[in-house]
Structures are given as C-alpha cells and as structure tokens.
Coordinates of C-alpha atoms in Angstrom, one line a residue:
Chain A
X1 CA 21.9 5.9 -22.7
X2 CA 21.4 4.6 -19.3
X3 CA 19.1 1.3 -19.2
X4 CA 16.9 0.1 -16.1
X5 CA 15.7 -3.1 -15.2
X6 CA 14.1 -4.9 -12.7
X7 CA 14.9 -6.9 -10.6
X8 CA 13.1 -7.9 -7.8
X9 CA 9.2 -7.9 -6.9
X10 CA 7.1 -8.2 -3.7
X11 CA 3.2 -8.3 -3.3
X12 CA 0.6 -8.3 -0.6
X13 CA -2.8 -8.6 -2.2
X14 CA -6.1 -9.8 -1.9
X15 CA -5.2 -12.9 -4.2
X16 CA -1.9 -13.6 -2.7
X17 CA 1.2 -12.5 -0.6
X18 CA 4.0 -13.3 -2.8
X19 CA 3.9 -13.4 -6.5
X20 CA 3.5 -16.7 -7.4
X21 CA 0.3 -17.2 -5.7
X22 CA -0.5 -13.7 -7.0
X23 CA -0.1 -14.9 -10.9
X24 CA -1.8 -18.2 -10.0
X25 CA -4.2 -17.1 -9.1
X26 CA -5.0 -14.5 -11.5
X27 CA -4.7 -17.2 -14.1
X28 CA -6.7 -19.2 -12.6
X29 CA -9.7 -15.8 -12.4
X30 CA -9.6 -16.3 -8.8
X31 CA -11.0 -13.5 -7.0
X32 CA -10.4 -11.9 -3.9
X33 CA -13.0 -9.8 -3.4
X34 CA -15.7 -10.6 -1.0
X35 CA -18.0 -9.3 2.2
X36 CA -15.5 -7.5 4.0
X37 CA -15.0 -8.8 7.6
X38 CA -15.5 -5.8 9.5
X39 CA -17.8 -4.6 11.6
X40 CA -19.3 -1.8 10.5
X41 CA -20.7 -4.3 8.1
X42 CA -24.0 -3.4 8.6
X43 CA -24.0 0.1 7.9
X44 CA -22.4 -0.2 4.5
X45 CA -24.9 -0.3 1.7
X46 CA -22.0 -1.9 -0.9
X47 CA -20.4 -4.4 1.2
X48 CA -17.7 -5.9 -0.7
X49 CA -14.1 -5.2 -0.8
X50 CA -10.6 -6.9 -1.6
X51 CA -9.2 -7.3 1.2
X52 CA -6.1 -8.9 2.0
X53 CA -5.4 -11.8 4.4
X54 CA -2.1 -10.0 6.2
X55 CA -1.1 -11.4 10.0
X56 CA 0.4 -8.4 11.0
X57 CA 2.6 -10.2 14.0
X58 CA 3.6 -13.2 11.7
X59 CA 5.7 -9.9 10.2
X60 CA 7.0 -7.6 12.8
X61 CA 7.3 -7.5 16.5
X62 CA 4.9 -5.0 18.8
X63 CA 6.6 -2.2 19.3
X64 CA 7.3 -1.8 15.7
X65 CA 3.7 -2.0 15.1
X66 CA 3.0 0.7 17.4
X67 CA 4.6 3.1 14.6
X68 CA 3.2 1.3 11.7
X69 CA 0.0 2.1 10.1
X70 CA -1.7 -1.4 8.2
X71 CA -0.4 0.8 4.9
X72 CA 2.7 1.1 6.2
X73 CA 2.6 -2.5 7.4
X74 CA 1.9 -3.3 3.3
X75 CA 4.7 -1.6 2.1
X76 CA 7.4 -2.8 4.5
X77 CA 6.7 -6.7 4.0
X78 CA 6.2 -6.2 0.2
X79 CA 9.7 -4.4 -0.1
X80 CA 10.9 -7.3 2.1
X81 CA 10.3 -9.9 -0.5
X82 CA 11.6 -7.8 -3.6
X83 CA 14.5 -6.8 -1.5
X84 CA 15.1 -10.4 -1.1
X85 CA 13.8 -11.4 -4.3
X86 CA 16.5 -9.1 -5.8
X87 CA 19.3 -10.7 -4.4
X88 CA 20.8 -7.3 -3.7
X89 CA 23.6 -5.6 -1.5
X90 CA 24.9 -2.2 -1.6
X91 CA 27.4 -0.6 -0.2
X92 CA 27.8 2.5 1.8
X93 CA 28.8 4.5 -1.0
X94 CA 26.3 2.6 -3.2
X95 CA 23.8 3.3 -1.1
X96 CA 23.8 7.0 -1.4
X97 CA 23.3 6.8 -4.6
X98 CA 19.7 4.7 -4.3
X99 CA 16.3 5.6 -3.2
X100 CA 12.6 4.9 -2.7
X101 CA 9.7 5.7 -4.5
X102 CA 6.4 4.8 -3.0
X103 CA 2.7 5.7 -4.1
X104 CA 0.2 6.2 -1.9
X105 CA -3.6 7.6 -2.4
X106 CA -4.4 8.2 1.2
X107 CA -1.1 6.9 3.5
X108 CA -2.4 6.2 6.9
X109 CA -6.0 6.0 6.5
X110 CA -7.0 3.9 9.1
X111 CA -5.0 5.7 11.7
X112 CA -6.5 9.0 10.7
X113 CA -9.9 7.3 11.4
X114 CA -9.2 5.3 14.4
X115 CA -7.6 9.2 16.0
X116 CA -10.9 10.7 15.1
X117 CA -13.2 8.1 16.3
X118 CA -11.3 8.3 19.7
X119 CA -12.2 11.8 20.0
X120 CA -15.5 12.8 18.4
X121 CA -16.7 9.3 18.8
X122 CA -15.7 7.9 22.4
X123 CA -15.0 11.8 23.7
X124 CA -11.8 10.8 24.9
X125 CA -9.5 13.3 24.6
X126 CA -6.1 11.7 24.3
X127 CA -4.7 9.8 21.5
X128 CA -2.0 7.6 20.6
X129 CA 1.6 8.7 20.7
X130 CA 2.7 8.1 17.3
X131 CA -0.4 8.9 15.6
X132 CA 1.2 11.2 13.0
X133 CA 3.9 9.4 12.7
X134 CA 1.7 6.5 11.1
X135 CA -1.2 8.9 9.5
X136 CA 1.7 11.3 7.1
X137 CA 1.9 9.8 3.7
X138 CA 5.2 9.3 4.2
X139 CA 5.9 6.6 6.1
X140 CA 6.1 4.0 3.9
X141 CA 8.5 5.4 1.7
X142 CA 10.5 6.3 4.6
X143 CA 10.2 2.8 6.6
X144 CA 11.8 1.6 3.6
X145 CA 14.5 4.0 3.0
X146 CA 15.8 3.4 7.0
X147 CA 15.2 -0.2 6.7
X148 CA 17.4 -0.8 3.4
X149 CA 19.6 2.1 4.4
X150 CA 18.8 4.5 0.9
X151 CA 20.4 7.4 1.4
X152 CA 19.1 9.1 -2.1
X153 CA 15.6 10.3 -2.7
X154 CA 12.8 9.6 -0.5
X155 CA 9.7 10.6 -2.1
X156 CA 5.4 9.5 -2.1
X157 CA 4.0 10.3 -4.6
X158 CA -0.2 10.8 -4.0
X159 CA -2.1 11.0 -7.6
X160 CA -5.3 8.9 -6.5
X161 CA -5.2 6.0 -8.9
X162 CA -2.0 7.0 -10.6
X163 CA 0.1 7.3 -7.6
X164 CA 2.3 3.9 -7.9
X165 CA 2.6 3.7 -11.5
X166 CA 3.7 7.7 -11.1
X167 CA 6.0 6.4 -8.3
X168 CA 7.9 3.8 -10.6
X169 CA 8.1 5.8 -13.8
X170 CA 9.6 8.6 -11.6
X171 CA 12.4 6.2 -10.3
X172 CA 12.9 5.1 -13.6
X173 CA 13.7 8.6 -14.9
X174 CA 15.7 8.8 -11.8
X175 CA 18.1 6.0 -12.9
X176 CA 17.9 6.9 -16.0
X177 CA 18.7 10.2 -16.1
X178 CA 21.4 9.4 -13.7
X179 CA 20.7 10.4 -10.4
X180 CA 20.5 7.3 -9.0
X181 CA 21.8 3.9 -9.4
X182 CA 19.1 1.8 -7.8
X183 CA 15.5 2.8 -6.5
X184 CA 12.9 0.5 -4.3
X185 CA 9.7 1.7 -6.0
X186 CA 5.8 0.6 -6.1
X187 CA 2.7 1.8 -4.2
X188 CA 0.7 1.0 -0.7
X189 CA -2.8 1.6 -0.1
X190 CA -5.0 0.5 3.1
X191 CA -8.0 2.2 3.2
X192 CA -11.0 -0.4 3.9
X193 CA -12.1 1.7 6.7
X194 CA -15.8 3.1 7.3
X195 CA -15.4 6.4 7.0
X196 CA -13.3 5.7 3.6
X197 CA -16.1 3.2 2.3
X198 CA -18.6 5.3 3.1
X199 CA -17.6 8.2 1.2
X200 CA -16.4 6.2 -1.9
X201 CA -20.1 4.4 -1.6
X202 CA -21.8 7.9 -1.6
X203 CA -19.7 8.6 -5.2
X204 CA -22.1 5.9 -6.6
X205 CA -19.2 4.5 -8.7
X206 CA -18.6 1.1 -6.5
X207 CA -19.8 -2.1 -7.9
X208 CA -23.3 -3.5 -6.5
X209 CA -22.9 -6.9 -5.0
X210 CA -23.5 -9.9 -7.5
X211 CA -26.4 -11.7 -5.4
X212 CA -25.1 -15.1 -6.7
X213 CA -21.8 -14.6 -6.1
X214 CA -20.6 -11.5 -4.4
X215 CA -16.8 -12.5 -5.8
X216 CA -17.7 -11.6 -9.2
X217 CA -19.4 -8.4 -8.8
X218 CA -16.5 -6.4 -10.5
X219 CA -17.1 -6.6 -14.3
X220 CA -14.6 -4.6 -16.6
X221 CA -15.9 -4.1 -20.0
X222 CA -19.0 -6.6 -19.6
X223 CA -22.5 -4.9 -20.1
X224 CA -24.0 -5.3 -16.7
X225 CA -20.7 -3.7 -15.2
X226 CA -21.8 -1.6 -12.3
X227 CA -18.3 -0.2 -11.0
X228 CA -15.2 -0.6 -9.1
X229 CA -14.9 -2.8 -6.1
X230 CA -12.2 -1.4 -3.2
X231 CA -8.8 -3.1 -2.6
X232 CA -5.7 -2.7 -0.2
X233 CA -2.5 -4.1 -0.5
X234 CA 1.2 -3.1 -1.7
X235 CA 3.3 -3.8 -4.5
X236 CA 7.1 -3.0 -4.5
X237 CA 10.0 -3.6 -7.0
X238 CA 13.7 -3.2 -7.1
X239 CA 14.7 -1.3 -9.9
X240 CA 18.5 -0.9 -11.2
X241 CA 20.5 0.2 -13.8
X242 CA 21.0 -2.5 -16.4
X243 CA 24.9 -2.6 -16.0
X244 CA 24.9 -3.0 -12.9
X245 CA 22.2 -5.5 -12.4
X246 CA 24.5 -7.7 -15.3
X247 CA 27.7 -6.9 -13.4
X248 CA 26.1 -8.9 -10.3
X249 CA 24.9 -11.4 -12.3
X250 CA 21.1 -10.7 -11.1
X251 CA 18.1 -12.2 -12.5
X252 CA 16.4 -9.5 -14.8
X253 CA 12.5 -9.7 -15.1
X254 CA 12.4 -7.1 -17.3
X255 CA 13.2 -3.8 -18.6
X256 CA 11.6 -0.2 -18.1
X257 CA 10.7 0.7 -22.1
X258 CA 8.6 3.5 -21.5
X259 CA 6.4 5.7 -19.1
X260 CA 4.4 9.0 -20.0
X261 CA 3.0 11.1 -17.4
X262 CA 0.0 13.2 -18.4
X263 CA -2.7 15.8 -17.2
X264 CA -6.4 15.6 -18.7
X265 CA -7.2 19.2 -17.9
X266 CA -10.9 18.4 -18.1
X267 CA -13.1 17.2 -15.1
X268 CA -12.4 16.3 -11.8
X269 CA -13.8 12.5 -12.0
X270 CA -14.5 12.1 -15.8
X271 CA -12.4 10.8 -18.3
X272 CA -10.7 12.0 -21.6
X273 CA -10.5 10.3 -24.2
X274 CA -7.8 13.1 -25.3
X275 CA -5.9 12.8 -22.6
X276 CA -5.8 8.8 -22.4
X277 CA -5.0 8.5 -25.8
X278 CA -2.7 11.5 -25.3
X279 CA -0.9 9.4 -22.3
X280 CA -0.6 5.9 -24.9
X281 CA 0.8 7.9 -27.5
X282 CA 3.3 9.6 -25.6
X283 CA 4.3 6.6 -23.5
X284 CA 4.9 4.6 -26.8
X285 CA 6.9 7.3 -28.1
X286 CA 9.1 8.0 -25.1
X287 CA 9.8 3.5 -25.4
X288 CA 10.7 4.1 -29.1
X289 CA 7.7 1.8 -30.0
X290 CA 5.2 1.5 -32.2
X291 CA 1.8 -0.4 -32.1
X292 CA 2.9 -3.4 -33.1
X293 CA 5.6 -4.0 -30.2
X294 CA 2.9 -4.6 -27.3
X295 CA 2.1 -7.5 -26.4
X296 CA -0.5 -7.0 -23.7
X297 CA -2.1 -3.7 -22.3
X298 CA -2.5 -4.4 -18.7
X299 CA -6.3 -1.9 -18.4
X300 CA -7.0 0.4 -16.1
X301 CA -10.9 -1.2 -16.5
X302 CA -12.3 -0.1 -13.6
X303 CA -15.7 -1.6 -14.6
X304 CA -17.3 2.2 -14.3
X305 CA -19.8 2.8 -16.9
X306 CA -17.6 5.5 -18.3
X307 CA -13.8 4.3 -18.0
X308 CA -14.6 1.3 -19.9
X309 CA -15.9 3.0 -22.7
X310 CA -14.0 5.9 -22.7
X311 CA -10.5 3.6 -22.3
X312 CA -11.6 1.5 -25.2
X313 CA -12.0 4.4 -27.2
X314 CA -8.3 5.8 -26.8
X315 CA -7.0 2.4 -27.2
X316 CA -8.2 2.3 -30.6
X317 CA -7.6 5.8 -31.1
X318 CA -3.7 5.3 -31.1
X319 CA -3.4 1.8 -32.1
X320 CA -5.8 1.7 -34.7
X321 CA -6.3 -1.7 -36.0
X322 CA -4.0 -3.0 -34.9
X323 CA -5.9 -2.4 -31.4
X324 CA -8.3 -5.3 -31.8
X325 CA -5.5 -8.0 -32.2
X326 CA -3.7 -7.2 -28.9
X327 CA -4.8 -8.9 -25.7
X328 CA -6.4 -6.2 -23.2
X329 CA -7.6 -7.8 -19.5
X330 CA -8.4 -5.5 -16.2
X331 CA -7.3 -8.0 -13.7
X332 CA -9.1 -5.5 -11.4
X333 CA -11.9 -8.1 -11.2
X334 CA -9.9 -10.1 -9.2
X335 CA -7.7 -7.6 -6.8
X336 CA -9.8 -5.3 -6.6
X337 CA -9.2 -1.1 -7.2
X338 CA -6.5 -1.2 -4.9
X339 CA -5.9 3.0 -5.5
X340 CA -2.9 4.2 -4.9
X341 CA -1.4 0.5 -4.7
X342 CA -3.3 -0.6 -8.1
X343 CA -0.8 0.7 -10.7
X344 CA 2.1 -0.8 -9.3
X345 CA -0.2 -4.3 -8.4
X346 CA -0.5 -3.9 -12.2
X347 CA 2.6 -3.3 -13.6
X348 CA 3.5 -6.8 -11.8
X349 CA 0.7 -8.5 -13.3
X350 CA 2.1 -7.4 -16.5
X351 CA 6.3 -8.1 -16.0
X352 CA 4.7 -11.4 -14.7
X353 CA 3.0 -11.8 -18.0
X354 CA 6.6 -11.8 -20.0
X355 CA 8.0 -13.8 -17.3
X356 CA 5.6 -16.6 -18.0
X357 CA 4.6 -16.1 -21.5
X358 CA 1.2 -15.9 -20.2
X359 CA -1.9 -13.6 -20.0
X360 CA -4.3 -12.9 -17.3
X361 CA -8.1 -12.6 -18.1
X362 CA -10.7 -10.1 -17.1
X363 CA -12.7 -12.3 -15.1
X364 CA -16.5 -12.0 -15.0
X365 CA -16.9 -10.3 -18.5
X366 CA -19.7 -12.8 -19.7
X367 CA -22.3 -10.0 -21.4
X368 CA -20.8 -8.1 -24.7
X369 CA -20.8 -4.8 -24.8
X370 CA -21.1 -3.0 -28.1
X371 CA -19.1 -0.2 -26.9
X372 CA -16.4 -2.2 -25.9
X373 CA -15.0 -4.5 -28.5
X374 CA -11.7 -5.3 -28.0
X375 CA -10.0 -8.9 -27.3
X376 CA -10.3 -8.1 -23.4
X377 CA -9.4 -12.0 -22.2
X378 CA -12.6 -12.8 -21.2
X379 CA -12.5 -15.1 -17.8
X380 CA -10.0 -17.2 -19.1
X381 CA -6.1 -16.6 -19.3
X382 CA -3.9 -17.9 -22.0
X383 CA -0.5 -19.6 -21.3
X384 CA 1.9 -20.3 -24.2
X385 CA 1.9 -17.0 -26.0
X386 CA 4.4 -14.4 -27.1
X387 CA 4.6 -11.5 -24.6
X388 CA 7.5 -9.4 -25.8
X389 CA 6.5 -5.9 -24.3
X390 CA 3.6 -4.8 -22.1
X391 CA 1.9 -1.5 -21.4
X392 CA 0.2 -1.2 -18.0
X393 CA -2.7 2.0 -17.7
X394 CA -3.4 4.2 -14.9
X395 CA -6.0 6.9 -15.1
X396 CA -6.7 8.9 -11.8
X397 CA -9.5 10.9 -10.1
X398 CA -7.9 14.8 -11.0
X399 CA -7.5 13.7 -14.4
X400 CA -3.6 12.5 -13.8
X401 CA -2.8 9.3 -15.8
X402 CA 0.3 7.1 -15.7
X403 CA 1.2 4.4 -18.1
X404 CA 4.9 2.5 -17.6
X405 CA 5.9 -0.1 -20.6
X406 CA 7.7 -2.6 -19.9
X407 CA 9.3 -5.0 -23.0
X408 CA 11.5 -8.1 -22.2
X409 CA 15.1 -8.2 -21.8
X410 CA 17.2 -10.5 -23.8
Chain B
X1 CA 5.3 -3.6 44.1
X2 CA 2.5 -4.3 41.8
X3 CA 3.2 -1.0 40.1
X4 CA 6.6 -2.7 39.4
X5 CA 5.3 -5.9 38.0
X6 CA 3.1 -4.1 35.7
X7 CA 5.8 -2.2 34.2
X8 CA 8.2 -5.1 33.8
X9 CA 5.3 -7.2 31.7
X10 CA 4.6 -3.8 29.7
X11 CA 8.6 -3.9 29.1
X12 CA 8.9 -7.4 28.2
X13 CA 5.8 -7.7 26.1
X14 CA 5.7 -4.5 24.4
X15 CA 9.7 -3.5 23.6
X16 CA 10.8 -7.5 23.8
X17 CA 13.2 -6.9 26.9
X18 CA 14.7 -9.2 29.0
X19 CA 13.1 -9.9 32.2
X20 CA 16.5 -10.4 33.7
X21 CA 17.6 -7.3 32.6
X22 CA 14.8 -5.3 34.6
X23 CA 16.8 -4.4 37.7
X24 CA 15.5 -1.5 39.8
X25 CA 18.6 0.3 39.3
X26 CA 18.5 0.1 35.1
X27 CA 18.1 3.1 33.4
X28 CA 15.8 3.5 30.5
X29 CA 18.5 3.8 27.8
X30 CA 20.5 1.0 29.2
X31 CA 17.6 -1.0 28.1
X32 CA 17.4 0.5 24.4
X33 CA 14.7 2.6 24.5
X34 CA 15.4 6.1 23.0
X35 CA 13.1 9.2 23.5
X36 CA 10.2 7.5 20.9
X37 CA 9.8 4.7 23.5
X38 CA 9.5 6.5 26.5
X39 CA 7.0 8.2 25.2
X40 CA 5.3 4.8 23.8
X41 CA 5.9 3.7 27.2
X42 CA 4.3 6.1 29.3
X43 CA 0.9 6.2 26.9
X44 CA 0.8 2.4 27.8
X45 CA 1.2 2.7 31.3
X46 CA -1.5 5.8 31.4
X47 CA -3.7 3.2 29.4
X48 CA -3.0 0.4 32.5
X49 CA -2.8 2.5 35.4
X50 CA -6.0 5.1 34.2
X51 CA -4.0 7.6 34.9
X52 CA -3.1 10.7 33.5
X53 CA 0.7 11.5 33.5
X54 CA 1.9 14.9 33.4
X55 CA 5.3 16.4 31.9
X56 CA 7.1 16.6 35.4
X57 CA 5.7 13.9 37.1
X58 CA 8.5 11.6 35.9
X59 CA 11.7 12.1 38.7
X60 CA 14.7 10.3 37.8
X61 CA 15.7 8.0 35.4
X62 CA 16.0 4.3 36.3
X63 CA 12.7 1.6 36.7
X64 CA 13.0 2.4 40.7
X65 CA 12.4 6.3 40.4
X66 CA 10.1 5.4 37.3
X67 CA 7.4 3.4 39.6
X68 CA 8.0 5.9 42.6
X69 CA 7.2 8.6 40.7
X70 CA 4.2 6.7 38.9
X71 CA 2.6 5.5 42.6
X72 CA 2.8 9.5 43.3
X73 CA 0.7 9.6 40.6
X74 CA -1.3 6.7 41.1
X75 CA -2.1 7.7 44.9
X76 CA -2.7 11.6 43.9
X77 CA -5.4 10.7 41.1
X78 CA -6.9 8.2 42.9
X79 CA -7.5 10.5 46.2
X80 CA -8.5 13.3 42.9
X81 CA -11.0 10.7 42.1
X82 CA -12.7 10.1 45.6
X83 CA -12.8 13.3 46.4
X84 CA -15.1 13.5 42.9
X85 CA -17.4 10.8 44.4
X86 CA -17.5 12.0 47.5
X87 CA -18.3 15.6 46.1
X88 CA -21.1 13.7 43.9
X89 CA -22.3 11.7 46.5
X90 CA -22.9 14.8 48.5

C-alpha cells in the first residue's frame, strides 16, 4: 500500500504569515479578528472580520498583480513557503507525475465585485482586461501548477466550508491510489468584500461584536456564542509519497491516516448529526483507527448556535466515552471562518499540534454550556502532551463534510 | 513626444522594462511582452490618455508606430470631444 506524507506547509492568516507565528500565536489565544479596515465600514451592521495583514508588492512585482486576484495572491505566497519548506525538486519526468489541489469557496471574490461596481455602480462601461482571468475559481490552483511546473492534475475543489480539507483528502487519494507521486494541496479564500459581508450578515449566523473586546467575539462551544466571525487567508501543503519523501531524506511532519468525504442529504444550511457522525465514523475507519488513537479533534466549532451542539453530539455519538477524555478546541476564535481556506488552516493547526506536542485552545469559551460538554481547551493551550494522531472537521453549507486524519510518523 | 514619455514610464513601471531598452525602433515582443501584455498595456494607456482605443487603431508594431497611432487617437477623440462641447454649448 502506497503511504503519503507531508512534507512542507505554508500559511497566510490572520494570526500569522508563516507557521510559526501561526502556532504561537494560537497557543498563545491570540486573535486576529478585529474591525475590519475597510471602508464600507459604516454600512456593515457586524463589523468584524479576520483579516490578514498581506503586502501584496512585498510578494510579487505589478504586472503579476494585474492577473492576480488577493485569493490568488493567498495561495501563490502560501505555496511559496511549503514549496520551500519542503525542500523539494522534481524533475521533468517527475513532474508529470505531480499536481495541485486547491479549495476555494468563492475564487476571485473581490474581482467579481470590484467588475460590478465599475459598471452598475460608476456606469462605466469598460473593465479591466484580465478580469476573468482573476474572478474563475481556478486560478489559484493553476498559478501554482505553472509556477512549480505540475504537469498532473489541476483541480479546485468549491464545497463552501469543506472545500480545502476536500482538496487535500482528494490529493491524498491521488497519491495513494497511484496516480500521482506528489500533489501541492490546501485551500484560498479572500472574500472580505461588501457585497460578500453583506450577504453573509443578512444569513444572521455571524458573530455580534463583543463591546469589550471586539477580538473575542467568536465563542465556539461557550453559552453566549453568537456565530461565526469571517476570515481570508491560504493554507498550502506539499504532499508526497512516503518513499519518496525518505529516499530524499525530507523532513516528514506527518502522515495522511485517514479522510472521509460525506453528503448530509438533509438541509441546505442545517446540520446532521447523522451525517457528522456518519463522516467520523467513516473517516476512522478508512485510517484503520479506532477511538482511542486520536489525540486531538481539530472542531469545525463555528460558534453557531446549532453546529456546536449538533458537532458535540456526533462526537460523542462515535467515540462514546471515550469522547470526553480527548482534547477538542475550534481555533476558529482566533483565525476566524476562513471558508473555503478554513479546513486546510485547520488541518495545519493540527499536523502542528504533533509536531510540537502541543494543543491549541478555544479561546473565549468562558460560560459552560450544558449542551456542550466535552474537554474543548478552554482559552488556554497545553504544551507537553502526547499528540500521536489528529482528526481535523469540516462541515459545509450543502450539507458536504470533510474530515482528513492525520497520525504521526515514526 | 509626451505621448512617448508616458508610454516609456507605463513600460518601466508596470512590465519592469529597461528604460534603455525603450528605443523607438523596439518591437513589442523584443521587449517580452506576449499577446496578455499588450492587451494589459493598452487598457493602461486608455486609462492615462482617456481615450478609447479601438481594434484597428494600432498600425505597426514597434514603440514609434505605437505612439503615432495612439496621437491619431488622441487628436481624433479629442476634436470628438469639442465638437460635444461645442454642440452643448450651442
């Protein structure tokens, strides 16, 4: 059986563009979410996001900016440092035998918007050149595949909040099952735009501001949780197949154990507990695992009223007692819903957890919840701890959910 | 001659090209730029000039029949324009 490992990892995120910020600062329950800086401030009515701090010229020169979209932007500096981060070459022929795998919820949001404000906003009825080459979906998975030179697949993936953990359990099966050898796979998402905000604030599921401090208004599995807050960002890895990553000697942070892809079948924007619970169980089964081999369940723990609950719920479901001795955080509170970038964001959270034998809390749960009573890390992380295998969650809008294990590799 | 000067700062600032490489006589693709640019290129120059440039407007292929062409352009909207104002003013 063909074994894949990682082997390199790159982040832009609200807490941090490069992963050791990243993990310090999620150990440390540092948030990035705040007022957002821009300004259509004033007509937002939730006016908090996660946004990151990204100098798009400290990264690429003009003209290449004129074809890429800030999601776009995201995914090309993220691959960047897990490229580098990897260590990796290929050669020609080993090149046609790797790909990319990128998740996106929206692609290029804010190009989309800023074409359509031209028009029906300013009535001026010409737009910029490459405006669908920025807007499609595509383009970050397809920056990435001419920059690196991957001549295999090239393939987005858009599942809402699923889309990057769907991304990186498809390249796993994809090196798995042999049809590649190495894949550059995560998720992008910029979407901090009015139009976007707007809508997602007329949902009624976004989190309303904490007056005292408008950096902990996202609560996972606290009682006075009111919702998710928005994030952007990008998070990338280099994936390989485990001979090959030992044959060049590369540093391994861990391998792929296990990933289930499943469909709820039941409402457009509410949860099953069948279907989550479905998705565990099937994602333990396809790592060979049982309860007793995770370590850490990286949440989805959107702070909605209903995920929380309902998450909790098919937690227990499959891991049955054992579910109340196994560390579960939502380091959403700190990055942010980051959509179609937030699985993969996650799934580094959690290799980052074996790397450093450490766990990352769910900042901002201060009031108990009766509904939710698992050991969810509350506000502060723990360092010094086994963390032998983790299991990150994703559970999408359209009822798709994701969940990729990961277990250490010895 | 300003119509040249614009271009060249548009060259150099936007596509990173060397200012000593801007002779009149320098065709577009001897300077790198491939079909994507030119078209980048002449949306930048309708944003500085305010002009609008149509598909045949561009005669020729080097930075010396580029600005011609462009102060055709230039002088035919511009003329398009006053006769506006003066049709308004009437």
């Amino acid at each position: 059986m063909r074994r894949v490992v990682i082997t390199g990892m790159g982040v832009i995120s609200p807490i941090g563009n490069n992963q050791i910020d990243f993990f310090n600062n999620l150990m440390a329950g540092n948030s990035g979410i705040r007022k957002i800086s821009s300004n259509f401030l004033n007509q937002l009515s939730v006016k908090i996001a996660a946004e990151v701090d990204f100098e798009s010229s400290a990264f690429f020169q003009k003209k290449q900016l004129g074809f890429l979209d800030r999601t776009s932007q995201f995914a090309l500096a993220a691959a960047s440092q897990a490229w580098k981060d990897s260590g990796i070459s290929l050669s020609d022929s080993e090149k046609l035998r790797s790909g990319v795998a990128i998740g996106t919820s929206m692609g290029g949001a804010s190009t989309i918007e800023e074409t359509y404000t031209q028009l029906y906003q300013k009535n001026i009825g010409r737009v910029k050149p490459f405006t669908v080459l920025r807007a499609m979906s595509n383009a970050s998975a397809s920056h990435i595949s001419i920059e690196y030179g991957l001549k295999g697949p090239c393939l987005s993936f858009s599942v809402a909040c699923s889309s990057s953990s769907v991304a990186i359990g498809e390249a796993y099966r994809m090196i798995k099952d042999g049809y590649t050898d190495v894949m550059v796979a995560g998720g992008a998402e910029a979407l901090l735009t009015y139009g976007v905000m707007k809508a997602w604030e007329s949902l009624g599921i976004l989190a309303v501001e904490d007056k005292d401090n408008p950096s902990a208004s996202c609560k996972p599995f606290s009682k006075d949780r009111s919702g998710f807050v928005l994030g952007e960002g990008a998070a990338i890895f280099v994936m390989e197949e485990l001979n090959r990553a030992i044959k060049r000697n590369a540093r391994i942070y861990g391998e792929m154990a296990g990933y289930s892809s499943t469909a709820d079948t039941y409402h457009i924007t509410k949860p099953s507990l069948e279907g989550q619970a479905h998705t565990i169980f099937s994602s333990l089964e396809s790592a060979s695992m049982i309860p007793d081999d995770i370590d850490y369940i990286n949440a989805h723990g959107t702070a909605t009223e209903l995920n929380d609950i309902v998450e909790t719920k098919a937690i227990k479901k499959v891991f049955g007692d054992k579910a109340y001795s196994i560390p579960v955080s939502s380091t959403k509170s700190m990055h942010g819903h980051m959509m179609g970038a937030t699985g993969a964001v996650e799934l580094l959270a959690s290799v980052l957890a074996i790397k450093n034998q450490a766990i990352p809390p769910t900042a901002n749960l201060l009031l108990k919840d009766p509904e939710c009573d698992l050991d969810y890390v509350p506000i502060k992380g723990r360092t010094g701890v086994k963390v032998r295998a983790v299991m990150s969650n994703s559970f999408a809008f359209g009822g798709t959910n994701a969940i990729l294990i990961v277990r250490n590799y010895e | 001659m300003q119509t040249l000067e614009k271009i060249k700062k548009i060259l150099i600032e936007n596509f990173i090209i060397e200012e000593d490489a801007l002779k009149p006589e320098a065709s577009l693709e001897s300077l790198g730029m491939d079909s994507l640019d030119k078209i980048d290129l002449l949306f930048e120059i309708e944003e500085k000039f305010k002009i609008k440039i149509e598909p045949n407007d561009i005669k020729g292929n080097t930075l010396r029949e580029m600005v011609d062409s462009i102060d055709i352009v230039i002088s035919r909207q511009h003329k398009e324009e006053n006769i506006c104002i003066e049709n308004r003013e009437e």
